[in-house]
Coordinates of C-alpha atoms and ligand atoms in Angstrom, one line a residue:
X1 CA 1.2 -21.7 12.0
X2 CA 4.4 -22.1 14.0
X3 CA 4.6 -24.8 16.6
X4 CA 4.2 -23.4 20.2
X5 CA 7.0 -24.2 22.7
X6 CA 7.3 -24.0 26.5
X7 CA 10.3 -22.5 28.3
X8 CA 11.0 -21.7 31.8
X9 CA 12.3 -18.1 32.2
X10 CA 13.4 -16.7 35.5
X11 CA 11.4 -19.5 37.2
X12 CA 8.1 -18.6 35.1
X13 CA 6.7 -21.0 32.6
X14 CA 6.2 -19.0 29.4
X15 CA 5.1 -19.7 25.8
X16 CA 6.9 -19.1 22.5
X17 CA 7.1 -20.3 18.9
X18 CA 9.6 -22.6 17.4
X19 CA 12.0 -20.3 15.6
X20 CA 12.1 -17.6 18.3
X21 CA 15.1 -16.6 20.0
X22 CA 15.2 -16.4 23.7
X23 CA 15.1 -12.7 23.6
X24 CA 12.0 -12.9 21.3
X25 CA 10.3 -15.2 23.9
X26 CA 11.1 -12.7 26.7
X27 CA 9.8 -9.7 24.7
X28 CA 6.5 -11.6 23.9
X29 CA 6.0 -12.3 27.5
X30 CA 7.1 -8.9 28.9
X31 CA 10.3 -9.9 30.4
X32 CA 12.8 -7.1 30.1
X33 CA 16.3 -8.0 29.0
X34 CA 18.8 -5.2 28.5
X35 CA 20.0 -4.9 24.8
X36 CA 22.0 -2.5 22.7
X37 CA 22.9 -4.1 19.4
X38 CA 19.3 -5.6 18.9
X39 CA 17.1 -3.5 16.7
X40 CA 13.7 -4.8 15.6
X41 CA 13.9 -5.4 11.9
X42 CA 17.6 -6.1 11.8
X43 CA 19.4 -9.3 12.1
X44 CA 20.7 -10.2 15.5
X45 CA 24.6 -10.6 15.7
X46 CA 25.3 -10.8 19.4
X47 CA 27.8 -8.0 19.6
X48 CA 27.1 -6.0 22.6
X49 CA 26.6 -9.1 25.0
X50 CA 24.3 -7.2 27.1
X51 CA 21.4 -9.7 26.6
X52 CA 23.3 -12.6 28.0
X53 CA 21.3 -15.4 29.8
X54 CA 22.2 -18.5 31.7
X55 CA 20.8 -21.4 29.7
X56 CA 20.3 -24.8 31.1
X57 CA 20.0 -27.3 28.3
X58 CA 20.5 -31.1 28.3
X59 CA 22.0 -31.0 31.9
X60 CA 24.6 -28.3 30.9
X61 CA 24.5 -24.7 32.1
X62 CA 26.0 -22.0 29.9
X63 CA 25.9 -18.2 29.4
X64 CA 25.1 -17.0 26.0
X65 CA 23.4 -14.1 24.3
X66 CA 19.7 -14.3 24.2
X67 CA 19.2 -12.3 20.9
X68 CA 21.2 -15.1 19.2
X69 CA 20.3 -18.2 20.9
X70 CA 17.1 -20.1 19.5
X71 CA 14.5 -20.9 22.2
X72 CA 14.0 -24.7 22.6
X73 CA 11.2 -26.6 24.1
X74 CA 11.9 -27.3 27.8
X75 CA 14.7 -24.8 28.0
X76 CA 15.3 -23.3 31.5
X77 CA 16.8 -19.9 31.3
X78 CA 17.7 -17.1 33.6
X79 CA 18.0 -13.6 32.3
X80 CA 18.2 -11.5 35.6
X81 CA 20.5 -13.0 38.1
X82 CA 23.0 -11.0 40.2
X83 CA 25.8 -12.7 38.4
X84 CA 24.4 -11.7 34.8
X85 CA 23.9 -8.3 36.0
X86 CA 27.4 -7.9 37.4
X87 CA 28.8 -9.1 34.0
X88 CA 26.5 -6.7 32.3
X89 CA 27.8 -3.7 34.4
X90 CA 31.4 -4.9 33.5
X91 CA 30.5 -4.9 29.8
X92 CA 29.3 -1.5 30.1
X93 CA 32.3 -0.2 32.0
X94 CA 34.4 -1.7 29.1
X95 CA 32.5 0.1 26.6
X96 CA 32.9 3.3 28.5
X97 CA 36.5 2.9 29.0
X98 CA 37.2 2.1 25.4
X99 CA 35.6 5.1 23.9
X100 CA 35.3 8.8 24.6
X101 CA 31.9 9.2 26.1
X102 CA 31.7 12.4 27.7
X103 CA 27.9 12.6 28.0
X104 CA 27.7 16.1 29.0
X105 CA 29.0 17.4 25.8
X106 CA 27.3 14.7 23.6
X107 CA 24.5 15.4 21.2
X108 CA 22.8 12.3 22.3
X109 CA 22.8 13.0 26.1
X110 CA 19.3 12.4 27.2
X111 CA 18.5 10.3 24.3
X112 CA 21.4 7.8 24.5
X113 CA 20.7 4.1 25.0
X114 CA 24.4 3.6 26.3
X115 CA 23.7 6.3 28.9
X116 CA 20.4 5.0 29.7
X117 CA 22.1 1.5 30.4
X118 CA 24.6 3.3 32.6
X119 CA 21.9 4.7 34.7
X120 CA 20.1 1.4 34.9
X121 CA 23.2 -0.4 36.1
X122 CA 24.2 2.3 38.5
X123 CA 27.6 3.1 36.8
X124 CA 29.1 6.2 38.5
X125 CA 32.7 5.1 38.2
X126 CA 34.6 2.9 35.7
X127 CA 37.1 0.1 37.1
X128 CA 39.4 0.2 34.2
X129 CA 41.4 3.0 33.0
X130 CA 40.0 5.4 30.3
X131 CA 42.1 4.8 27.1
X132 CA 41.4 8.2 25.4
X133 CA 41.8 6.7 21.9
X134 CA 42.6 9.0 19.2
X135 CA 39.6 8.8 16.8
X136 CA 39.0 11.2 14.0
X137 CA 35.6 12.6 13.4
X138 CA 34.4 12.3 9.8
X139 CA 32.4 15.5 8.9
X140 CA 32.6 14.9 5.1
X141 CA 29.0 13.9 4.6
X142 CA 26.4 16.6 3.6
X143 CA 23.7 15.4 6.2
X144 CA 25.4 13.5 9.0
X145 CA 28.6 13.4 10.9
X146 CA 30.4 10.3 12.1
X147 CA 32.0 10.5 15.7
X148 CA 33.7 7.3 16.3
X149 CA 34.4 8.4 19.9
X150 CA 30.9 7.7 20.7
X151 CA 30.5 4.4 18.9
X152 CA 30.1 1.2 20.6
X153 CA 30.5 -1.0 17.5
X154 CA 27.1 -2.4 17.8
X155 CA 26.9 -2.5 14.0
X156 CA 23.3 -1.5 13.9
X157 CA 24.1 1.1 11.0
X158 CA 26.1 -1.4 9.1
X159 CA 23.1 -3.8 9.3
X160 CA 20.6 -1.1 8.4
X161 CA 22.6 0.0 5.5
X162 CA 22.9 -3.5 4.1
X163 CA 19.7 -5.2 5.3
X164 CA 17.2 -2.2 4.9
X165 CA 18.7 -0.2 2.1
X166 CA 20.6 -3.0 0.4
X167 CA 23.6 -0.6 -0.1
X168 CA 26.4 -2.1 1.8
X169 CA 28.2 1.0 2.2
X170 CA 29.0 0.7 5.8
X171 CA 31.4 -1.8 7.3
X172 CA 33.8 -2.5 10.0
X173 CA 37.5 -1.8 9.4
X174 CA 40.4 -2.6 11.6
X175 CA 40.8 -5.0 14.5
X176 CA 40.4 -5.1 18.4
X177 CA 40.7 -1.5 19.8
X178 CA 41.5 -0.1 16.2
X179 CA 38.1 -1.4 14.9
X180 CA 35.8 1.3 13.6
X181 CA 32.8 1.9 11.2
X182 CA 34.0 2.8 7.6
X183 CA 32.5 3.6 4.5
X184 CA 33.5 1.6 1.5
X185 CA 37.1 0.9 1.7
X186 CA 37.7 3.6 4.4
X187 CA 36.7 6.4 2.1
X188 CA 35.5 9.9 3.5
X189 CA 31.9 9.1 4.2
X190 CA 30.9 12.1 2.0
X191 CA 32.8 10.5 -1.0
X192 CA 31.6 7.1 -0.5
X193 CA 28.8 5.0 -2.2
X194 CA 26.4 6.3 0.5
X195 CA 23.0 7.2 -1.0
X196 CA 21.8 9.3 2.0
X197 CA 18.9 7.1 3.0
X198 CA 19.8 7.9 6.7
X199 CA 18.5 4.6 8.1
X200 CA 21.9 4.5 9.9
X201 CA 21.2 7.6 11.7
X202 CA 18.0 6.6 12.9
X203 CA 19.2 3.3 14.3
X204 CA 22.4 4.5 16.0
X205 CA 21.8 4.0 19.9
X206 CA 24.5 6.7 20.8
X207 CA 25.7 10.0 19.5
X208 CA 28.1 8.2 17.2
X209 CA 26.0 9.4 13.9
X210 CA 24.6 12.8 14.3
X211 CA 22.2 14.7 12.2
X212 CA 23.7 18.1 11.2
X213 CA 20.4 19.7 11.1
X214 CA 18.7 18.7 14.3
X215 CA 22.0 18.2 16.6
X216 CA 21.4 20.1 19.8
X217 CA 17.9 21.3 18.8
X218 CA 15.9 19.0 21.3
X219 CA 15.9 15.9 23.1
X220 CA 13.1 13.4 23.0
X221 CA 11.0 15.0 25.9
X222 CA 11.4 18.5 24.2
X223 CA 10.1 17.7 20.8
X224 CA 6.7 16.7 19.3
X225 CA 6.4 13.9 16.9
X226 CA 3.6 13.4 14.4
X227 CA 3.0 10.3 12.3
X228 CA 2.5 11.4 8.6
X229 CA 3.3 10.5 5.0
X230 CA 6.1 11.7 2.9
X231 CA 4.8 13.9 -0.1
X232 CA 7.9 13.9 -2.3
X233 CA 7.0 10.9 -4.5
X234 CA 4.1 8.5 -5.0
X235 CA 5.7 5.8 -2.8
X236 CA 4.0 7.6 0.2
X237 CA 6.5 6.6 2.9
X238 CA 5.5 6.6 6.5
X239 CA 7.2 9.3 8.3
X240 CA 7.6 10.9 11.8
X241 CA 7.9 14.6 11.7
X242 CA 9.9 15.8 14.6
X243 CA 9.3 19.5 15.6
X244 CA 10.0 21.9 18.5
X245 CA 8.2 25.0 19.1
X246 CA 6.6 25.0 15.7
X247 CA 10.0 24.5 14.1
X248 CA 10.5 21.2 12.0
X249 CA 13.8 19.7 13.0
X250 CA 13.9 16.3 11.7
X251 CA 12.1 13.7 9.5
X252 CA 12.4 10.1 10.7
X253 CA 11.1 6.9 9.0
X254 CA 8.1 5.3 10.9
X255 CA 9.2 1.7 11.5
X256 CA 5.4 0.6 11.7
X257 CA 4.2 2.3 8.5
X258 CA 3.3 0.5 5.4
X259 CA 4.6 0.6 2.7
X260 CA 8.2 1.5 3.6
X261 CA 8.6 -0.1 7.2
X262 CA 10.7 2.9 8.3
X263 CA 13.2 3.4 5.2
X264 CA 13.2 6.6 3.7
X265 CA 15.3 8.3 0.9
X266 CA 17.3 11.4 0.9
X267 CA 14.3 13.3 -0.8
X268 CA 12.0 12.5 2.0
X269 CA 14.4 12.5 5.0
X270 CA 17.0 15.2 4.3
X271 CA 16.2 17.4 1.2
X272 CA 13.2 19.2 2.2
X273 CA 14.9 20.5 5.4
X274 CA 18.1 21.5 3.8
X275 CA 17.7 22.4 0.1
X276 CA 14.8 24.9 -0.1
X277 CA 15.9 28.0 -1.6
X278 CA 12.7 29.4 -2.9
X279 CA 10.9 32.4 -1.4
X280 CA 8.0 31.7 0.9
X281 CA 4.7 33.5 -0.1
X282 CA 3.5 34.9 3.2
X283 CA 0.7 37.1 2.1
X284 CA -1.7 37.3 -1.1
X285 CA 0.1 39.0 -4.0
X286 CA -1.3 40.8 -6.9
X287 CA 0.6 42.2 -9.9
X288 CA 0.5 46.0 -10.3
X289 CA 2.8 47.6 -13.0
X290 CA 4.4 44.2 -13.7
X291 CA 5.5 43.7 -10.0
X292 CA 3.8 41.4 -7.5
X293 CA 2.6 43.4 -4.3
X294 CA 1.0 42.5 -1.2
X295 CA -2.8 42.6 -0.8
X296 CA -5.5 41.5 1.4
X297 CA -7.2 38.0 1.1
X298 CA -10.5 39.6 0.0
X299 CA -9.2 41.7 -2.6
X300 CA -7.1 38.7 -4.0
X301 CA -9.9 36.3 -3.7
X302 CA -12.6 38.9 -5.3
X303 CA -10.0 39.6 -8.1
X304 CA -9.7 35.8 -8.9
X305 CA -13.3 35.2 -8.7
X306 CA -14.2 38.1 -10.9
X307 CA -11.7 37.0 -13.7
X308 CA -12.7 33.4 -13.7
X309 CA -16.5 34.4 -13.4
X310 CA -16.4 36.7 -16.2
X311 CA -14.3 34.5 -18.5
X312 CA -15.7 32.7 -21.6
X313 CA -15.8 29.1 -20.3
X314 CA -13.9 27.9 -23.3
X315 CA -11.1 30.2 -22.3
X316 CA -10.8 29.0 -18.8
X317 CA -8.3 26.4 -17.6
X318 CA -7.4 24.9 -14.4
X319 CA -4.2 23.0 -13.5
X320 CA -3.3 21.2 -10.1
X321 CA -0.2 19.8 -8.7
X322 CA -0.8 16.1 -8.0
X323 CA 0.9 16.6 -4.9
X324 CA -2.3 17.9 -3.3
X325 CA -4.3 15.8 -0.9
X326 CA -7.3 13.7 -2.1
X327 CA -9.7 16.1 -0.2
X328 CA -8.2 19.0 -2.0
X329 CA -8.2 17.4 -5.4
X330 CA -12.0 16.6 -4.9
X331 CA -12.8 20.2 -4.0
X332 CA -10.7 21.4 -7.1
X333 CA -12.5 19.4 -9.4
X334 CA -15.9 20.3 -7.7
X335 CA -14.9 24.1 -8.1
X336 CA -14.0 24.1 -11.8
X337 CA -16.4 21.5 -13.2
X338 CA -19.0 23.5 -11.2
X339 CA -18.4 26.6 -13.3
X340 CA -18.3 24.6 -16.4
X341 CA -14.4 24.4 -16.9
X342 CA -13.5 21.3 -19.1
X343 CA -9.9 22.2 -19.7
X344 CA -8.5 20.6 -16.5
X345 CA -5.3 18.8 -16.0
X346 CA -2.2 18.2 -13.7
X347 CA 1.0 20.1 -13.7
X348 CA 2.7 16.8 -14.2
X349 CA 0.8 16.0 -17.3
X350 CA -1.7 13.5 -18.3
X351 CA -1.7 10.5 -15.9
X352 CA -2.2 6.9 -17.4
X353 CA -4.4 4.2 -15.9
X354 CA -2.5 1.8 -13.6
X355 CA -2.0 -2.0 -14.6
X356 CA -4.8 -4.4 -14.2
X357 CA -2.8 -7.0 -12.3
X358 CA -0.6 -5.1 -9.9
X359 CA 1.6 -6.3 -7.2
X360 CA 2.4 -4.1 -4.0
X361 CA 5.9 -3.1 -2.6
X362 CA 5.9 -5.9 0.0
X363 CA 5.7 -8.4 -2.9
X364 CA 9.0 -6.9 -4.5
X365 CA 10.6 -8.5 -1.5
X366 CA 9.7 -11.9 -2.9
X367 CA 10.7 -11.2 -6.4
X368 CA 13.6 -13.2 -7.9
X369 CA 13.8 -11.1 -11.1
X370 CA 13.4 -7.4 -11.6
X371 CA 12.8 -5.9 -15.0
X372 CA 12.9 -2.1 -14.7
X373 CA 11.6 -0.4 -17.6
X374 CA 11.7 3.4 -18.2
X375 CA 12.7 4.4 -14.7
X376 CA 15.9 5.6 -13.0
X377 CA 15.4 4.1 -9.5
X378 CA 18.6 6.0 -8.3
X379 CA 17.0 9.2 -8.9
X380 CA 13.1 8.7 -8.6
X381 CA 11.2 6.6 -6.3
X382 CA 14.4 5.6 -4.5
X383 CA 12.7 3.6 -1.7
X384 CA 11.6 1.2 -4.3
X385 CA 15.1 1.1 -5.6
X386 CA 16.1 -0.1 -2.0
X387 CA 13.7 -2.9 -2.4
X388 CA 15.5 -3.8 -5.7
X389 CA 18.9 -3.5 -4.0
X390 CA 17.9 -5.7 -1.3
X391 CA 16.5 -8.3 -3.7
X392 CA 19.8 -8.1 -6.0
X393 CA 22.4 -7.6 -3.2
X394 CA 21.1 -9.7 -0.4
X395 CA 18.9 -12.4 -2.0
X396 CA 20.7 -12.9 -5.3
X397 CA 17.7 -11.7 -7.4
X398 CA 18.5 -10.7 -11.0
X399 CA 18.0 -7.2 -12.4
X400 CA 17.4 -6.6 -16.0
X401 CA 17.2 -2.9 -17.2
X402 CA 15.3 -2.1 -20.3
X403 CA 16.1 1.6 -21.0
X404 CA 17.6 3.7 -23.5
X405 CA 19.2 5.7 -20.8
X406 CA 22.0 4.5 -18.7
X407 CA 20.5 4.8 -15.3
X408 CA 22.0 4.7 -11.8
X409 CA 21.1 1.0 -11.4
X410 CA 23.0 -0.2 -14.6
X411 CA 26.0 -1.1 -12.5
X412 CA 23.9 -3.4 -10.6
X413 CA 22.0 -5.1 -13.4
X414 CA 22.7 -8.5 -14.8
X415 CA 21.7 -7.2 -18.2
X416 CA 21.1 -3.7 -19.6
X417 CA 18.9 -4.0 -22.7
X418 CA 17.7 -1.3 -25.1
X419 CA 13.9 -1.2 -25.7
X420 CA 14.2 -2.8 -29.0
X421 CA 15.9 -5.8 -27.2
X422 CA 12.8 -6.4 -25.0
X423 CA 12.3 -9.9 -26.2
X424 CA 15.7 -10.8 -24.5
X425 CA 14.1 -9.8 -21.2
X426 CA 11.2 -12.0 -21.7
X427 CA 13.6 -14.8 -22.6
X428 CA 15.6 -14.3 -19.4
X429 CA 12.4 -14.5 -17.4
X430 CA 12.0 -18.2 -18.3
X431 CA 14.5 -18.9 -15.4
X432 CA 12.6 -16.7 -12.9
X433 CA 9.8 -18.0 -10.5
X434 CA 8.6 -14.6 -9.4
X435 CA 9.6 -12.0 -11.9
X436 CA 8.4 -8.3 -11.2
X437 CA 8.1 -5.7 -13.9
X438 CA 8.7 -2.1 -12.6
X439 CA 8.0 0.5 -15.0
X440 CA 8.0 4.3 -14.9
X441 CA 6.8 7.3 -17.0
X442 CA 9.5 6.6 -19.9
X443 CA 8.3 3.1 -20.5
X444 CA 7.1 2.8 -24.1
X445 CA 6.2 0.0 -26.6
X446 CA 8.5 -2.4 -24.8
X447 CA 6.0 -2.4 -22.0
X448 CA 3.3 -3.5 -24.1
X449 CA 5.6 -6.4 -25.1
X450 CA 6.3 -7.4 -21.5
X451 CA 2.7 -7.2 -20.8
X452 CA 1.5 -9.6 -23.5
X453 CA 4.5 -12.0 -23.2
X454 CA 4.6 -12.2 -19.3
X455 CA 0.8 -12.0 -18.7
X456 CA 0.2 -14.4 -15.9
X457 CA 3.9 -14.9 -15.2
X458 CA 5.2 -11.5 -14.0
X459 CA 3.6 -8.9 -11.6
X460 CA 3.5 -5.4 -12.6
X461 CA 4.6 -2.4 -10.5
X462 CA 3.5 1.0 -11.7
X463 CA 5.6 4.1 -10.6
X464 CA 2.9 6.5 -10.4
X465 CA 4.6 9.8 -11.8
X466 CA 3.6 12.2 -9.0
X467 CA 2.8 12.0 -5.4
X468 CA -0.9 11.6 -5.6
X469 CA -1.3 10.5 -9.3
X470 CA -3.9 8.0 -8.1
X471 CA -5.8 10.6 -6.2
X472 CA -5.9 12.8 -9.3
X473 CA -7.0 9.8 -11.3
X474 CA -9.8 9.3 -8.9
X475 CA -10.9 12.9 -8.9
X476 CA -11.1 12.8 -12.7
X477 CA -8.2 15.2 -13.1
X478 CA -5.9 13.0 -15.3
X479 CA -6.7 14.3 -18.7
X480 CA -4.4 16.5 -21.0
X481 CA -4.5 20.1 -20.4
X482 CA -4.7 22.4 -23.5
X483 CA -2.4 25.3 -22.6
X484 CA -2.9 26.9 -26.0
X485 CA -6.7 27.3 -25.3
X486 CA -6.5 28.5 -21.7
X487 CA -6.6 32.3 -21.3
X488 CA -7.8 32.6 -17.8
X489 CA -6.1 30.0 -15.7
X490 CA -6.2 28.9 -12.1
X491 CA -3.0 27.0 -10.9
X492 CA -3.0 25.0 -7.8
X493 CA 0.6 24.6 -7.4
X494 CA 0.9 23.5 -3.7
X495 CA 4.6 23.6 -2.7
X496 CA 5.5 22.0 -6.1
X497 CA 8.4 23.6 -8.2
X498 CA 8.3 21.2 -10.9
X499 CA 6.9 23.0 -13.8
X500 CA 7.8 22.4 -17.5
X501 CA 9.3 25.4 -19.2
X502 CA 7.1 25.0 -22.2
X503 CA 4.0 25.3 -19.9
X504 CA 5.5 28.2 -18.0
X505 CA 6.2 30.0 -21.4
X506 CA 2.7 29.4 -22.5
X507 CA 1.3 30.5 -19.3
X508 CA 3.1 33.8 -19.6
X509 CA 1.0 34.6 -22.8
X510 CA -2.4 33.9 -20.9
X511 CA -4.6 37.0 -20.1
X512 CA -4.8 36.1 -16.3
X513 CA -3.1 33.6 -14.1
X514 CA -4.0 32.9 -10.6
X515 CA -1.7 30.6 -8.7
X516 CA -2.0 29.1 -5.3
X517 CA 1.4 28.5 -4.2
X518 CA 3.6 28.2 -1.2
X519 CA 6.5 29.8 -3.0
X520 CA 7.1 32.7 -5.5
X521 CA 9.2 30.7 -7.7
X522 CA 8.7 29.8 -10.5
X523 CA 5.5 31.7 -10.8
X524 CA 6.7 35.6 -10.4
X525 CA 6.7 36.3 -14.1
X526 CA 3.6 34.3 -14.8
X527 CA 1.2 35.1 -12.0
X528 CA -1.4 38.0 -11.8
X529 CA -2.3 36.9 -8.4
X530 CA -0.6 34.6 -6.0
X531 CA -2.6 33.0 -3.1
X532 CA -0.3 31.7 -0.3
X533 CA -0.8 28.2 0.7
X534 CA 0.8 25.5 3.1
X535 CA 3.7 23.4 2.6
X536 CA 3.9 19.7 3.0
X537 CA 4.6 19.7 6.8
X538 CA 1.6 22.1 7.4
X539 CA -1.2 20.2 5.7
X540 CA -3.5 17.3 6.6
X541 CA -5.8 14.9 4.6
X542 CA -5.0 11.8 2.7
X543 CA -3.1 10.7 -0.5
X544 CA -3.4 7.5 -2.5
X545 CA 0.1 6.1 -3.0
X546 CA 1.4 4.2 -6.1
X547 CA -0.1 0.9 -4.6
X548 CA -3.5 2.4 -4.2
X549 CA -3.1 2.6 -0.5
X550 CA -5.0 5.6 1.3
X551 CA -2.4 7.1 3.6
X552 CA -2.9 9.9 6.3
X553 CA -0.9 13.2 5.9
X554 CA -0.8 15.0 9.4
X555 CA 0.2 18.5 10.2
X556 CA 3.4 18.8 12.1
X557 CA 3.8 22.7 12.2
X558 CA 1.3 25.6 11.8
X559 CA 1.7 27.7 8.8
X560 CA 2.7 31.3 8.9
X561 CA -0.3 33.6 10.1
X562 CA -1.6 34.9 7.0
X563 CA -1.3 31.6 4.9
X564 CA -4.4 29.6 4.3
X565 CA -4.8 25.8 3.7
X566 CA -5.5 24.4 0.2
X567 CA -9.0 23.6 0.9
X568 CA -9.9 26.9 2.7
X569 CA -9.1 28.9 -0.3
X570 CA -11.0 26.6 -2.6
X571 CA -14.0 26.9 -0.6
X572 CA -13.9 30.7 -0.5
X573 CA -13.7 30.6 -4.3
X574 CA -16.6 28.1 -4.4
X575 CA -18.6 30.5 -2.2
X576 CA -17.6 33.5 -4.6
X577 CA -18.3 31.7 -7.7
X578 CA -21.5 29.7 -6.6
X579 CA -20.2 26.5 -8.0
Ligands
FES601 FE1 22.2 -9.4 22.1 FE2 23.5 -7.3 21.9 S1 21.5 -7.4 22.2 S2 24.2 -9.1 22.1

C-alpha cells in the first residue's frame, strides 16, 4: 500500500498518497481545481496551465501546474487565491484571442469545456486583440472533421491516440502561433495512418474534432445515454449509446467499463451508424410465388410452427447467430432440443473450447512479448490489437507473428514467421519474462506446439470467433451443423449478415427455411418466412465475452412498432410447439 502523506491545501489539512500529484490530492479530497488539458487515464503534460497552484516548499513559494507537480509530505498549497484566478482568466483570454472561437456557430457550444471555463471565470470580453488566424479545416476523414480554429492544443487527442490506442498518428506540427495538431507528417487526416478508433474525438474538450454523424444533433442535456456492450466482436467493449428522440446518434466508449476502459474500434464506434446498407425487415414476410410478402405475426408464426412440428425430426435443423444474448441462446436451445432437434449449430461454425490457462485483456498490458497466431488484429478484435500496439510502441514489448498470411500487424512485428517456423517463436520466448500467445480461428498445428513448449511460461489468450461464442458454448450450441441433412430449418440470424456462401447455397435447396432476422439480406432467396427482429441497439440481456466475463447489453432505442424481440418470438414458438 502506498505511503500516506499529509498536505495543507487552501488552509485545510488533507491526505494523499506518495506518488500523487497535487491535482490528484485535490480531487481525492473534493477540492475543485479548473483543468482543461488533464484527462483521467491520460498522462499529464501541464499544457493548459489552468490548474496552477501556489506551492510553498522548503521555504520557497512558486507557482506551478498542479497536474504535473508531485505532492510531497508537508507541502503547503493554495489553489484558489485571487491572484491564481486572475492568472487563469488571463490564460483563458489568451486561448480565446489565439483561435477562432465563435461559440454560437460551434458544434460544441453547450458541451464545450473551454466555454464552461469562460462562464466560470466571467469572461465577457477579451483584453487582447483577436488574431483571426487562417487555419484550414481538414474534412478528409470519413468519420470526423478537424477544425483547428477551435483547437486549444491541449493535446488530449495526441495522448489518446498514442497512450490508449498505441497508434501515434496525431502529433503537433509547427511552432508558436503556427502550432497545430497534425496527422503523421501533416498528411490529410483521411490519408494518414489513422485507424478510426475515435478516442481523439471523445477526449476533445472543444469543437476542434467533430463527429460527422452526430454534429448538431443534440447537446448533452438533449440526449439520452445508456451504458451497454458492443456486439460487433467478442471483446465486448463497454459503450455508451447516445440517442435523441429514439434516434441513435453516437456510440462512445465507457471509460469505466471492463474490459476496454473506454477504447473502441471503428467497427464498434462508427461503422454500425454509417455503413448499414441492408433493408430492415419491418413486418413478418412470407414467400408467395417466389416473392416475400408482408403478413401478420399470427400467420407467420403458425406457418413456422406447422412446418417444424410436422417435420421428421431427422430433417430438422436449427442455426443461430452467436451474436444473440445468453438469454436468447438458452431459449433457442430449449425450444429446439425440446422438439427433439439434434442438428443444431451456429452460423459462425463449430466453436472450439477455450484454453485451460487463460489470461485476460488487462494482463496483455503486462506482457513483454506477444506471439500472435492465426489472427489479423488490424481487421478483427481491433481493441485487442490496440493493447498489443501499446505494448510494442509504448513499452518496448516484442511482437512475433506466426501466420501464413501477411497481416496488418506485420510491419509492427519483430519477426514474422510461417507456421512451420513456430519453434523459432518458442526460442525467442527465452528472452521474455511474461510472454502472451494470442490466437484466433486460423491457428493450426503451430498452436499445439506453442501450448506444449510454453506451458507454464506463456499466458494464452483466445480470440473467440463470434460475439457470444462463449454464450453459445455454455448453451450447448457449439457443435457442427449438418447442412445436408437439414430440410426444414430455423435460422436465428439476429442482425448478423455474415453467412458463408456455401451454407446459403445449401439452405436454398432446403424444403422450408424460416429466418428470424433484422434485415432482408442475405436471406431473400433462401427464406420462406422472415420474422423481423431487433438490432443490436434495441435489445437487452447479457453476453459472455472472450475472457468469460458476463456483460450487460442494454436497449438504447425502441424497435419499429411491428418488430419483436428475439426472446418474444422464440417464446411464441415454444407456446405453439409445446416444447
Ligand atoms: Fe494542468 Fe492543464 S490541467 S496544465
